[in-house]
Amino acid sequence: MTPETRQIIDLPITGMTCAACSTRLEKNLNRLQGVSANVNLSTEIARVEFDPAVVKAAEILQQINKTGFSVAPQSLDLAISGMTCAACSTRLEKVLNRLPGVEARVNLAAEKARLRYTPGITSADALLAAVAKAGFSAAPINEASRAEAKARKAAEYRNELRVFIIASLFTLPLLAQMIPMLSGAQHVEWMPPWLQWLLATPVQFWAGRRFYTGAWNSLRGGGANMDVLVVLGTSAAYFFSVAVVLFDLGGHVYFEASAAVVTLVRLGKLLEARAKSRTSTAIEQLIGLQPRTAWVEKNGEAMEIETARLRIGDVVRIRAGERIPVDGEVIDGASSLDESLLTGESLPITKQTGDRVHAGSQNLDGLLRVRAEGVGGQTQLMEIVRLTEAAQGSKAPIQKVADRISGIFVPAVIVIAVLTFLGWWLSTGDFTQSLIPAVAVLVIACPCALGLATPTAVMVGLGRGAQLGILVRSAEALERAEKLTLLAVDKTGTLTEGRMALVALEPAPGIEDNELIRLAAALEQGSTHPLATAVLEAAKTKGIAYPGVTDFENISGQGITGSVEGRTLRLGASPAVGVESGNGATWIRLTDANGILGHLAFADRLRPTSPSAIARLQKLGIECVMLTGDSPDAARAIAEAAGIKDWRARVKPQEKAAAVTSLKAAGGVVGMAGDGINDAPALASADVSFGMAAGSDIALEAADITLMRSDLNSVADSVELSRAVMRKIRQNLFLAFFYNILALPLAAAGLLNPVIAGAAMALSSVSVVSNALLLKRWRPKTSE
């Protein structure tokens, strides 16, 4: 066994917790014949050298699994070039999914492929080679390649425009001969056939070169795409006309048909490219929020550097009017920030020392000093971009029908064209009269519209959602959200503000409200209890100054005590007074040596927007059920205030998943809205889950749909968005199917000239993309 025959693979291992794990895995791997393994616990990488003639990579992975560990799947995003229609994307997806350990999704509209693969079984190089073998080219997508890809597409568009203009100059004289036909006159060729041949040839083989190349790559890869149809149709018309000229057959020539179809299809692709580029403007806008430079403090001085050079721990200065370049904590200064393009929240957010800020937010006033905690691609902004791009590349279940049809569409059209030619020839005996309807069938069929119907609407819709603070993890989740019939809502942090607040006071006779708050705040300053925070916040809001406390003591289960201004005060639990006990409030009593000074009531207040949000959801036909671990009294009070009729009290966090499952048993599509912190099992149990994010508590992977604003109105917005996107998808599919169902019979019947057929084909895909772009104007309906 020579060194040249051996292979080395690095496998990322999950599940190792200590040195014993790595030692055991290394020992088990080395037991395999022909294997030499070294496992590094710190990097969680197993470097395996093996002879593929003796042991297969799959056996190595099996040994890792038997030992109790696993190889982490890797993700790879590729920019794909060379796809011209749905048949291309469908074929490439099949090619990639045939590879062992690979799961691939190819998006025609975005011209991207998203792949998950198992290292060891396959590699990134093998995936790139498979794409090339299928007749396309691919390049990995990363932060640095985005600008290059944008510049390349702009250059390609300019080249396409140049080719189209030159092709038009050659084609227009040929089309001029058809003008008399518009008034019903017969086709009169006033231009010599040799001149027509001269004008049509550069169009056919220079402007049409991309179709010949695409057709060859497709056929070489074992499939057939739109290019094959265009090449077959235009070549038939062109070479028949050449034969008429060369052999003086004395019939009509159809150079104008071949040239016009090539030119018109190129026009369609030009318009389609322009429209498709606009489907990703939302993502480009989000990426554009990251400033290119930042002012960083070095040795006490501020210097301007590129954002890419920033490191965690750097202190960055952000002046008024500038965008924040990092995620981090404010260490000095106070200002208002515009976070609208990140969260959809239109009102400025006040930030001060100790608060977290996020890259992409705009500093409206004041100077901030921020310590960087997330830089470059590790910011919340870029995580939103990655999540949205991944969702845009996913497929909605409704697209499966279009994919199946796209896979057989081109061969079916070729069969129809052959049958059309044979049918006309048998009925008329005229070769020329038989050829033209067959050419029309080939050039009017449009698999592109089918392939673009769903992904363009998904791309535009999810991009628009990201702009409004609605982050959807997949197109499948979007489709499920459209069908939502019941929503289970967590109370704390979702319906309510998620923190206790002072809501009522009952001072003893002779004691003023502010005096009661002043004494309670003085005592509570020694405590970290949520009620203490609420009292101190109330004092701050009212501008009440309070003295210090001495001899502070926290008595377990009884409350707190301490000395304030020379007298001993005690705060402890109290029965409700002054108001009905069923209001769900928590009461405490402040006393001194002489008796009761007063009672204070606390509650987790209902968000001001919750009642209107519940009303919106009910208007959308969605029943709402509240789940809470609180007492029935507290649950009833919040539910009634929010307008919810069905509620469940004393439901522990671990029991919420079972509650959601029981709601699903009644039928319908059940959703769950929670803060994602202790609701993970319940969110996972729902058909579609909504995670309410709040600042640093955001968990983008916690739910199917993450809402950047802690407002239930965002759930209603999500449902409205899902319905708008699905409505647009159905419109697009109808347009695509209706076009092909109507166009093919008309072409076969000889009722469409190939030139008209080519124009119709060119515009069909443009109409689908343009219809999807209308989603960019979508806005949620405001509550009444």
mmCIF file of N, CA and C in Angstrom, residues 6-10 36 47-50:
data_model
loop_
_atom_site.group_PDB
_atom_site.id
_atom_site.type_symbol
_atom_site.label_atom_id
_atom_site.label_comp_id
_atom_site.label_asym_id
_atom_site.label_seq_id
_atom_site.Cartn_x
_atom_site.Cartn_y
_atom_site.Cartn_z
ATOM 1 N N ARG A 6 -3.587 6.456 -0.379
ATOM 2 C CA ARG A 6 -4.311 6.790 0.851
ATOM 3 C C ARG A 6 -4.966 8.164 0.749
ATOM 4 N N GLN A 7 -6.094 8.312 1.460
ATOM 5 C CA GLN A 7 -6.826 9.581 1.501
ATOM 6 C C GLN A 7 -6.859 10.100 2.928
ATOM 7 N N ILE A 8 -6.941 11.436 3.051
ATOM 8 C CA ILE A 8 -7.045 12.062 4.371
ATOM 9 C C ILE A 8 -8.307 12.914 4.392
ATOM 10 N N ILE A 9 -9.163 12.704 5.381
ATOM 11 C CA ILE A 9 -10.372 13.516 5.536
ATOM 12 C C ILE A 9 -10.442 14.053 6.959
ATOM 13 N N ASP A 10 -10.939 15.289 7.094
ATOM 14 C CA ASP A 10 -11.170 15.900 8.404
ATOM 15 C C ASP A 10 -12.665 15.899 8.674
ATOM 16 N N SER A 36 -5.838 5.192 10.047
ATOM 17 C CA SER A 36 -5.016 5.850 11.060
ATOM 18 C C SER A 36 -5.721 7.143 11.427
ATOM 19 N N ARG A 47 -9.126 13.670 12.285
ATOM 20 C CA ARG A 47 -8.366 13.535 11.039
ATOM 21 C C ARG A 47 -8.116 12.047 10.794
ATOM 22 N N VAL A 48 -8.663 11.581 9.673
ATOM 23 C CA VAL A 48 -8.625 10.143 9.385
ATOM 24 C C VAL A 48 -7.872 9.917 8.081
ATOM 25 N N GLU A 49 -6.821 9.093 8.158
ATOM 26 C CA GLU A 49 -6.084 8.680 6.968
ATOM 27 C C GLU A 49 -6.437 7.220 6.694
ATOM 28 N N PHE A 50 -6.851 6.915 5.461
ATOM 29 C CA PHE A 50 -7.307 5.562 5.182
ATOM 30 C C PHE A 50 -7.039 5.194 3.728
#
